[in-house]
Coordinates of C-alpha atoms in Angstrom, one line a residue:
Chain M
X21 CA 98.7 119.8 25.7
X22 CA 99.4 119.4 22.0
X23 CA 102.2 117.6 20.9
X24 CA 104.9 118.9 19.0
X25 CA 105.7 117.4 16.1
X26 CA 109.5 116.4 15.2
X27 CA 111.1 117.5 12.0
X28 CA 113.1 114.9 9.8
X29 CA 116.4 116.3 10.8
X30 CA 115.5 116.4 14.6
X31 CA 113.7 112.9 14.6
X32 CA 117.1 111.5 12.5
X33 CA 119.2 113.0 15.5
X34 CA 117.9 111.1 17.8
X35 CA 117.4 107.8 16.0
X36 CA 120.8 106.4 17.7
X37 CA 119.2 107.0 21.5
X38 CA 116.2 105.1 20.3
X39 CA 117.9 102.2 18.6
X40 CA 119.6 102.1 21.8
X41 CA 115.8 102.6 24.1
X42 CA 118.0 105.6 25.9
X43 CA 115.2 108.2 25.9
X44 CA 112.6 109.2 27.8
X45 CA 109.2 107.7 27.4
X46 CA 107.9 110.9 25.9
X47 CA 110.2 111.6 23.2
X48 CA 110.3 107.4 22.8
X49 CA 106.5 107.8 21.9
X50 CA 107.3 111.1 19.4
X51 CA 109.7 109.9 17.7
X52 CA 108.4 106.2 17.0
X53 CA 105.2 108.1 15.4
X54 CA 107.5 109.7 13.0
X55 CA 109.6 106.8 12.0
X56 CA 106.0 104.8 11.5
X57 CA 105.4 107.1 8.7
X58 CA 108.8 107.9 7.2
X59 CA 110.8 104.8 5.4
X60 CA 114.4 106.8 5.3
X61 CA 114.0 106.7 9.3
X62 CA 112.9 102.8 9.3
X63 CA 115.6 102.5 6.9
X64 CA 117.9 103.8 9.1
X65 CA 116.8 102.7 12.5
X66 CA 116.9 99.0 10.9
X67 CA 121.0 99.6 10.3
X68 CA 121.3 100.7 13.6
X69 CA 119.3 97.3 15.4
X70 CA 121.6 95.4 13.0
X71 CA 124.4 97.2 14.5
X72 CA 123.3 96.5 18.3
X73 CA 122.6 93.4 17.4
X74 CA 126.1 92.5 16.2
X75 CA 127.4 94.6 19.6
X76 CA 125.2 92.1 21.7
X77 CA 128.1 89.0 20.2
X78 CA 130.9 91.0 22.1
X79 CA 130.7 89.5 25.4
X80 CA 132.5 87.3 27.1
X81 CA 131.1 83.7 26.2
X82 CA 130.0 81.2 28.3
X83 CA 127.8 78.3 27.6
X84 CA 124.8 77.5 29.3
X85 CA 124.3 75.2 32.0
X86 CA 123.7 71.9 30.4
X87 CA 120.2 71.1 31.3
X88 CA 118.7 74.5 29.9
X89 CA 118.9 72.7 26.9
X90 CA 116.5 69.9 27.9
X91 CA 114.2 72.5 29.8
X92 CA 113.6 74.5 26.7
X93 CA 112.5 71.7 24.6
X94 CA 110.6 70.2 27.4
X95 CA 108.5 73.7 27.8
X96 CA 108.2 74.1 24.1
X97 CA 107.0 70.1 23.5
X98 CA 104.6 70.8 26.7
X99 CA 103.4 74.1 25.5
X100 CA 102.0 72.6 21.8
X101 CA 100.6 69.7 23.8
X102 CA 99.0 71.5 26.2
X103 CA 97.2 73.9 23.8
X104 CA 96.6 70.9 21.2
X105 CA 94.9 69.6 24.0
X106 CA 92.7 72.0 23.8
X107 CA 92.6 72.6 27.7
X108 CA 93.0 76.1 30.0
X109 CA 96.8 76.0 29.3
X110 CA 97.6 79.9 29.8
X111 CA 100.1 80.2 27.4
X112 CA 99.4 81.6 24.1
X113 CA 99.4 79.0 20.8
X114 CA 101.8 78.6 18.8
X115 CA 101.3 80.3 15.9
X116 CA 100.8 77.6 13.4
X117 CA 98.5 75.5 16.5
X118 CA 96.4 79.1 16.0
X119 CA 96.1 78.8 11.9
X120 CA 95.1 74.8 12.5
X121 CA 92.4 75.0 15.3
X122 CA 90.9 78.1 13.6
X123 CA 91.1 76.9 10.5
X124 CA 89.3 73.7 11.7
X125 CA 86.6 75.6 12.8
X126 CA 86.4 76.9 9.2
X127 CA 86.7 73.9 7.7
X128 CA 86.5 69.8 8.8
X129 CA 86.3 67.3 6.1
X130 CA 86.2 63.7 6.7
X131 CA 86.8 61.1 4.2
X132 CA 85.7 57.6 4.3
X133 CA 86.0 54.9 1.3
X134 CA 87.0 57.7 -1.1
X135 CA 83.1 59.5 -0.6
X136 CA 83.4 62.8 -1.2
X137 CA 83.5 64.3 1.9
X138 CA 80.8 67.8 3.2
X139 CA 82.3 71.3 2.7
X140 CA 80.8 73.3 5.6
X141 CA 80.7 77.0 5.7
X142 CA 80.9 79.5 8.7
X143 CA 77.4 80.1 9.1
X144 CA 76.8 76.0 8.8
X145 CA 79.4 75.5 11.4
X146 CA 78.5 78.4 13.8
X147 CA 74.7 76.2 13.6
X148 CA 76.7 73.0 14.1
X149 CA 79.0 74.4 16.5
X150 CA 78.8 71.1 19.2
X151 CA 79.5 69.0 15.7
X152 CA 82.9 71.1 15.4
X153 CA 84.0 71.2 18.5
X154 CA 83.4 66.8 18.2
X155 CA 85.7 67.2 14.9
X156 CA 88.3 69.6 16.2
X157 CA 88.9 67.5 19.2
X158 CA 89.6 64.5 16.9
X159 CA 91.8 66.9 15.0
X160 CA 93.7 67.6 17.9
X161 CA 93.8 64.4 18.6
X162 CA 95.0 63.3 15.7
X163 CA 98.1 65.8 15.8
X164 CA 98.5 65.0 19.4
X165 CA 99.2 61.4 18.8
X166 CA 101.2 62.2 15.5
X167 CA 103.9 60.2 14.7
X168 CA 105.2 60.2 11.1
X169 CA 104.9 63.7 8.8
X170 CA 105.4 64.6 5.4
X171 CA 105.7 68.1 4.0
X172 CA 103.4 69.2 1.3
X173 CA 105.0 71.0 -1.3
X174 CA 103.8 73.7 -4.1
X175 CA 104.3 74.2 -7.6
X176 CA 106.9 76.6 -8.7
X177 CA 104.7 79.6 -8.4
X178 CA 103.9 79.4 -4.7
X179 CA 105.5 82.2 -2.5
X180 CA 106.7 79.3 0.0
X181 CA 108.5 75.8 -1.4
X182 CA 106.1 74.5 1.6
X183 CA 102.7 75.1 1.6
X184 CA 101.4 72.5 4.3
X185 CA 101.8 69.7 6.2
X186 CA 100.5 65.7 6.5
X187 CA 100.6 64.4 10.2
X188 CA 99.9 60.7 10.6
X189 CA 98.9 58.8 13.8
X190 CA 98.8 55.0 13.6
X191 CA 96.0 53.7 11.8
X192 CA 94.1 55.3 8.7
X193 CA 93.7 58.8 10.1
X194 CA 95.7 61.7 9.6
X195 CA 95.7 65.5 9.2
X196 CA 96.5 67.9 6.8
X197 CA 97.1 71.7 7.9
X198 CA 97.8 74.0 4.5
X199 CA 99.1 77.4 5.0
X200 CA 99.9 79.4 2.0
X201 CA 97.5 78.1 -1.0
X202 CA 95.8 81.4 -2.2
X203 CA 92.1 81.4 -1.6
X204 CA 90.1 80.6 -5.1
X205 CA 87.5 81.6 -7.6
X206 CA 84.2 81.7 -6.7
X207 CA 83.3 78.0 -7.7
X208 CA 86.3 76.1 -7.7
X209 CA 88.1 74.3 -4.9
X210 CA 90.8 72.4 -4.1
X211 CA 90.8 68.5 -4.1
X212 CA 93.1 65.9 -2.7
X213 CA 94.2 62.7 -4.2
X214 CA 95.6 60.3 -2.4
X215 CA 97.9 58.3 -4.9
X216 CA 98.3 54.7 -4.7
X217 CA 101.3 52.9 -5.5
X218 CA 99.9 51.4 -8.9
X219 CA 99.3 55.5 -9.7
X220 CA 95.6 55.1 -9.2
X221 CA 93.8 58.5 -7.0
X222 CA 91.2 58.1 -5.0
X223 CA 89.4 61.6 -4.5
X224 CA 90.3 62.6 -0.8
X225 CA 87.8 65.6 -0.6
X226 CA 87.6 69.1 -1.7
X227 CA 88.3 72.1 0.4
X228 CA 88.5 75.9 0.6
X229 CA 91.5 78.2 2.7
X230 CA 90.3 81.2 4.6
X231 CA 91.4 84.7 4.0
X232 CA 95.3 84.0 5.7
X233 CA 95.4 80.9 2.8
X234 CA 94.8 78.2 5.8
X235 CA 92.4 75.2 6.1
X236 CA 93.5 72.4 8.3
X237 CA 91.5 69.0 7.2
X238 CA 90.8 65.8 9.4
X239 CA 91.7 62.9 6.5
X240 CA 90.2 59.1 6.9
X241 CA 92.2 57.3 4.2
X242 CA 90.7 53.9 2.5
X243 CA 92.9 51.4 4.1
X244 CA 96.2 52.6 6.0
X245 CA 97.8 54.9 4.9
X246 CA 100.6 52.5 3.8
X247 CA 99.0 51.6 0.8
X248 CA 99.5 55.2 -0.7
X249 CA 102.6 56.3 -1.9
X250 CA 101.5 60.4 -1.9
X251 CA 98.8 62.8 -1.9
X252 CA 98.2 65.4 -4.9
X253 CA 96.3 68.6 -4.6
X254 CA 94.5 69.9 -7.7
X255 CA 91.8 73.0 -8.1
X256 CA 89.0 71.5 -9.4
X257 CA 85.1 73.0 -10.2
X258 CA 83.3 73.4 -7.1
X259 CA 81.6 72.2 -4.6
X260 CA 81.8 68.6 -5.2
X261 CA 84.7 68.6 -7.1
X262 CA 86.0 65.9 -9.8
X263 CA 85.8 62.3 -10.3
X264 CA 89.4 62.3 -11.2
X265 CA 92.2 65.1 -11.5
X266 CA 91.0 67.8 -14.4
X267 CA 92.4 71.1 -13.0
X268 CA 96.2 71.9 -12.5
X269 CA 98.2 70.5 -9.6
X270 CA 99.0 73.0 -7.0
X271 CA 100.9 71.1 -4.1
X272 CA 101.7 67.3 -3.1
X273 CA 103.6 65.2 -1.2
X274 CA 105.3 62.1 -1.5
X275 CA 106.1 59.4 0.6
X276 CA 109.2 59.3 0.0
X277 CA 109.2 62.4 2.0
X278 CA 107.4 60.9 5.3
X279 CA 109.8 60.9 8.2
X280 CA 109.4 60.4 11.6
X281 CA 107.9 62.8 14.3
X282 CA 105.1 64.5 15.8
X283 CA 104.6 67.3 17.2
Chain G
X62 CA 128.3 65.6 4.4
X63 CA 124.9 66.0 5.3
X64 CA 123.0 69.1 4.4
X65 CA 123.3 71.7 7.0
X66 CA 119.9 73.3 7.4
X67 CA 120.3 77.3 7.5
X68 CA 118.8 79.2 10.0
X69 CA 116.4 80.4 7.3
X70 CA 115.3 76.8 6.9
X71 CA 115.3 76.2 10.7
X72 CA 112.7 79.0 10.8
X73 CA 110.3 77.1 8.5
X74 CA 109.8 73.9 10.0
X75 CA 109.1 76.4 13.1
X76 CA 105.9 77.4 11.4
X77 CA 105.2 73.6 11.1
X78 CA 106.5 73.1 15.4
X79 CA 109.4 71.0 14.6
X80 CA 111.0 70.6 17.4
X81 CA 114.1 69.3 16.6
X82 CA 114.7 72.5 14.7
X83 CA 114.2 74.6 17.5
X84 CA 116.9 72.2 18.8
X85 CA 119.2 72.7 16.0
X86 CA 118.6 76.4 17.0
X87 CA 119.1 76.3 20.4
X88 CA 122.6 74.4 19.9
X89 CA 123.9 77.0 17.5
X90 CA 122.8 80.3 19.0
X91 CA 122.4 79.6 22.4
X92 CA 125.6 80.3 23.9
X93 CA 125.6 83.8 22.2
X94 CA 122.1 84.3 24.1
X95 CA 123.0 83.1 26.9
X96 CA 126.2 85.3 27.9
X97 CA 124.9 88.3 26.5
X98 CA 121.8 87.8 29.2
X99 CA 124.5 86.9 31.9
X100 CA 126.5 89.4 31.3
X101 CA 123.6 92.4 31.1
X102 CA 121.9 90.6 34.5
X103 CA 125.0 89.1 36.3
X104 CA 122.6 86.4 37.5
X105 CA 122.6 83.2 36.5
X106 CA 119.2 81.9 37.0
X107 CA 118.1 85.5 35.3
X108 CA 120.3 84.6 32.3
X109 CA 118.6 80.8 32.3
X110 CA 115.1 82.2 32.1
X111 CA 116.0 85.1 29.3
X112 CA 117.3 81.9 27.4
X113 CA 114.3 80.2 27.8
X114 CA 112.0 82.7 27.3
X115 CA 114.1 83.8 24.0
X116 CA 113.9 80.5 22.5
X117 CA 110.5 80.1 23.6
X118 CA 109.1 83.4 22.3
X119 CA 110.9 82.1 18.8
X120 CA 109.4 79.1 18.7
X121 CA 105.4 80.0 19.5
X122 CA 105.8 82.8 16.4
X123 CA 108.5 82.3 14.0
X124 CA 106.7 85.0 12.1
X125 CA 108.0 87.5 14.2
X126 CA 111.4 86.8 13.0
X127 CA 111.4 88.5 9.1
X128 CA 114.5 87.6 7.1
X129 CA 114.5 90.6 5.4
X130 CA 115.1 92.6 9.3
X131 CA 118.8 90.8 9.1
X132 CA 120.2 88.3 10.0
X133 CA 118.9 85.8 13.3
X134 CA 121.9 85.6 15.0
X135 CA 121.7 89.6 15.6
X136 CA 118.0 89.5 15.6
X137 CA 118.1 87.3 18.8
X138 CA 120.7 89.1 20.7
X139 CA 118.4 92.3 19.7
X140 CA 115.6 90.2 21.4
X141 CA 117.9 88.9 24.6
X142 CA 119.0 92.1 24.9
X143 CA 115.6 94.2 25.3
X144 CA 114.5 91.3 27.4
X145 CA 117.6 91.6 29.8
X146 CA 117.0 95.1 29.7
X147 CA 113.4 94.8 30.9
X148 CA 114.6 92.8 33.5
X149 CA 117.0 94.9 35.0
X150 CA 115.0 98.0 35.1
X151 CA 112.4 96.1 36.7
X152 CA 115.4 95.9 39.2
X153 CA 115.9 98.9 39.6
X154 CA 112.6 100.4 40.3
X155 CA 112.1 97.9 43.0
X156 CA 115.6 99.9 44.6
X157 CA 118.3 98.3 43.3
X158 CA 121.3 100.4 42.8
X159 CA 122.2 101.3 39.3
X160 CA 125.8 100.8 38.8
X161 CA 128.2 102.2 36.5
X162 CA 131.3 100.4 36.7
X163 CA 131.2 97.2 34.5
X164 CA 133.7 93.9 33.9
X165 CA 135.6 95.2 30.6
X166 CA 134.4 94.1 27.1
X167 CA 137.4 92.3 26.4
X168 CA 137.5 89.4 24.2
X169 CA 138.1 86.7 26.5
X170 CA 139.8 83.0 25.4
X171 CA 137.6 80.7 27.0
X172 CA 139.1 77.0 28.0
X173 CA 135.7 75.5 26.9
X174 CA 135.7 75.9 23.2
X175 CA 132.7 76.0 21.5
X176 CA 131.4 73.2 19.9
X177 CA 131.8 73.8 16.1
X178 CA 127.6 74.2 15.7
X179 CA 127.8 76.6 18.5
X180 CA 130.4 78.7 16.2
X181 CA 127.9 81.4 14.8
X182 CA 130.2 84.0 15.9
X183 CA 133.1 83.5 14.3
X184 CA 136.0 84.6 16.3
X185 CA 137.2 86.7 13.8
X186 CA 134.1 88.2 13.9
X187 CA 134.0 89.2 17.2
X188 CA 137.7 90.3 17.4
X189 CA 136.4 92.6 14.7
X190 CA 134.0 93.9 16.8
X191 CA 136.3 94.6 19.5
X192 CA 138.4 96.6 17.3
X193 CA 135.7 98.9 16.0
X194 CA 135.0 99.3 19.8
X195 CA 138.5 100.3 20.3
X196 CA 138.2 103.1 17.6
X197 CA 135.8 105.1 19.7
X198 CA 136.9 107.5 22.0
X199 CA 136.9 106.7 25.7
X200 CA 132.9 108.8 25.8
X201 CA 131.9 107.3 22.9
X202 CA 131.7 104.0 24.2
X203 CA 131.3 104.5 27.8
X204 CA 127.8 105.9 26.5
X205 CA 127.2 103.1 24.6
X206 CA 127.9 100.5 27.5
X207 CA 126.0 102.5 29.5
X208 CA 123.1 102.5 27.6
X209 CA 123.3 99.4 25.9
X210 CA 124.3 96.7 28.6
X211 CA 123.2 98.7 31.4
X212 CA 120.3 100.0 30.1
X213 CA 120.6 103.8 30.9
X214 CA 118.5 106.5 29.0
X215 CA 120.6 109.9 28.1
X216 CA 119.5 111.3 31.5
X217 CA 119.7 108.9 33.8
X218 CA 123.5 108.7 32.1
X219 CA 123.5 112.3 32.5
X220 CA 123.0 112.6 36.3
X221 CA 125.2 109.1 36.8
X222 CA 127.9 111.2 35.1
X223 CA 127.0 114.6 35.9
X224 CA 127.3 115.8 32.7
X225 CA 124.4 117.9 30.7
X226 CA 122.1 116.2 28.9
X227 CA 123.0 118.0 25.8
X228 CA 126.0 116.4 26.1
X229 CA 125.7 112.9 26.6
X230 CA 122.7 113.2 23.7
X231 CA 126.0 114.5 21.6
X232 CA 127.9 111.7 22.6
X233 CA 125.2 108.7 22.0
X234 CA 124.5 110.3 18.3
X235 CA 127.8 110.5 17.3
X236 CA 128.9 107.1 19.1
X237 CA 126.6 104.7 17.5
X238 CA 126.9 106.6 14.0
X239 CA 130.7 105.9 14.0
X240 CA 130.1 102.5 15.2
X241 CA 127.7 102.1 12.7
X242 CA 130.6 103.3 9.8
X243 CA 133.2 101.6 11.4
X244 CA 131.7 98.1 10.9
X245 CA 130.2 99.0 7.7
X246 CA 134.1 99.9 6.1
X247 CA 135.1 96.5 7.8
X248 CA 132.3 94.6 5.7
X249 CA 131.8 93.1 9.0
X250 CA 128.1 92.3 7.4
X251 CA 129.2 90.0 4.8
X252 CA 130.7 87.9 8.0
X253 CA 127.7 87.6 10.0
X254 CA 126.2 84.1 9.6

């Protein structure tokens, strides 16, 4: 049987039963595929979820028993560790867990002794996919046994005032997840320096992001990672990148900004 | 005085799985999620899990939270609610009765004050909301609790109430407009935090 279609003024009458999920399952269907194509609907079926939403705040309060607390952040901690694990946990992974194992799939560089590291591409990796799977389980390692972070920041013209994150286990290995640097040119890439404290850089590698601006990079530093004092991010000519920084400087972190705490 | 991360900020270090500010989130909103679920289910142990699973939800996608959508506190009780919801019509279809009596919405002075991070409602707030309750007529809001906390579409409130459907459909509409006006001329917005 074919549908009727609502009008405006019929779909706007009935906005108020649907912000409140009070009609039938056939009209719910109707009228959500008219407010999918008309904003002054969205519009005002938004004010109206703002409005339940503040109604939900006028019941009695009562606070929760005291060890839901603990549960929670005892299911959440599990959840990321099971699924950094990498195991048959069945819960979905969290979404930035997603963006860093898939983007490690993309992308691994290691770095040893300042060496320019290999830039791998998708149809390299899917050939070298037992290689991968060696260097994402170190990745998730790595963030596994995590214990100090530092938050990588962007320029000015980024969308986000963080674009990444630097997770450090003990030792000289570490990882760096990005999430938000725009994908590049054809030909250029972005390069890390890790910055000592006399403001020497050593080249950390070059890498690329994927189409949702992610890349999440295994790091090796010369030394410990101690003997740094922050890490630079520059877009440099591809694939092997620069001796020393040439291009501008898109993100960075300091050390100053390490704090404690994995995942 | 140290910096007191908004919930805006909170949200971010989710993306990075920053656990403590999930905890910062927990302690601030968590009380609000809590008695709204206890007070749609009536159940304790139901109310624990729509906690949990509320919290949890937020913190494996953050992304599904959108700033521009308002602001969290309402954006979680949205969520709590739907969940509380799904939970009681779940319920129902396995036979339990669906009731229509209800304990009051009335602002109630607890003995346990809220700790001050837990304050995300301000009390003013909520006595605000009570009033704009107040200023619908006696149909108005029985259609609204009816739907809202218990979860009733227009006809199953129609039959509870024997009433025709055109009517209760006449009563939802013009309920949840004026409650939408009322709080608007209050600038009860500029209040939420």
């Amino acid at each position: 049987m074919e549908r009727r279609q609502l009008t405006h003024e019929t779909a706007r009458e009935e906005l108020p039963a649907h912000a409140l999920q009070a009609l039938d399952p056939e009209d719910t269907v109707r009228l959500s595929e008219h407010v999918a194509g008309c904003p002054r609907c969205q519009d005002e079926l938004r004010h109206f979820d703002e409005v339940l939403g503040l109604l939900g705040a006028a019941v009695p309060q009562e606070a929760p028993p005291p060890g839901l607390r603990a549960r929670v952040l005892a299911r959440a901690i599990e959840s990321a560790t099971a699924q950094i694990a990498g195991g048959s946990a069945r819960s979905p992974l969290p979404g930035w867990a997603r963006a860093a194992l898939a983007a490690a799939a993309v992308l691994v560089l290691a770095l040893v002794g300042g060496m320019v590291s290999v830039l791998n591409d998708v149809q390299d990796l899917r050939r070298e996919l037992e290689a991968v799977r060696a260097q994402q389980r170190e990745v998730t390692s790595v963030l596994a046994q995590a214990t100090w972070w530092a938050p990588v920041t962007g320029v000015a013209s980024q969308a986000r005032p963080e674009v990444g994150r630097l997770y450090l286990s003990e030792g000289e290995h570490g990882v760096l997840v990005i999430d938000g640097l725009p994908p590049l040119a054809l030909g250029e890439v972005y390069q890390i320096w890790l910055i000592r404290a006399d403001e020497t850089r050593i080249s950390g590698g070059v890498f690329t992001v994927d189409a949702a601006q992610r890349a999440t990079l295994l790091l090796t530093a010369p030394g410990t990672w101690t003997a740094y004092r922050g890490m630079g991010i520059t877009i440099e000519p591809g694939p092997a990148g620069s001796p020393g920084p040439t291009g501008p400087r898109v993100a960075g972190c300091s050390l100053a900004d390490w704090q404690p705490g994995g995942l | 005085m140290a910096h007191e991360p908004s919930d805006q900020e909170l949200i971010a270090r989710l993306y990075w799985h920053d656990h403590q500010a999930l905890a910062l989130l927990y302690d601030r909103h968590a009380r609000s999620v809590y008695s709204l679920a206890l007070y749609i289910l009536r159940d304790r142990a139901a109310a624990e899990d729509v906690t949990q699973d509320v919290f949890l939800q937020l913190w494996r996608d953050p992304r599904q939270y959108q700033e521009e959508r308002g602001q969290l506190g309402p954006w979680l009780l949205r969520i709590t609610r739907n969940r509380a919801i799904d939970l009681l019509r779940r319920h129902d279809r396995q036979g339990r009765s669906r009731e229509t009596d209800w304990p009051p919405l009335e602002p109630q002075l607890s003995d346990q004050a809220p700790e001050l991070e837990e304050q995300v409602w301000s009390i003013a707030l909520v006595q605000r909301l009570h009033e704009a309750l107040s200023e619908l007529n006696d149909a108005q809001r029985q259609v609204i609790e009816l739907a809202y906390f218990r979860g009733m579409t227009q006809r199953e409130m129609a039959e509870a109430l024997g009433l025709p459907l055109g009517t209760v459909k006449t009563r939802v509409r013009s309920a949840l407009r004026r409650l939408a006006e009322i709080l608007t001329r209050d600038g009860v917005w500029s209040d939420v935090s």
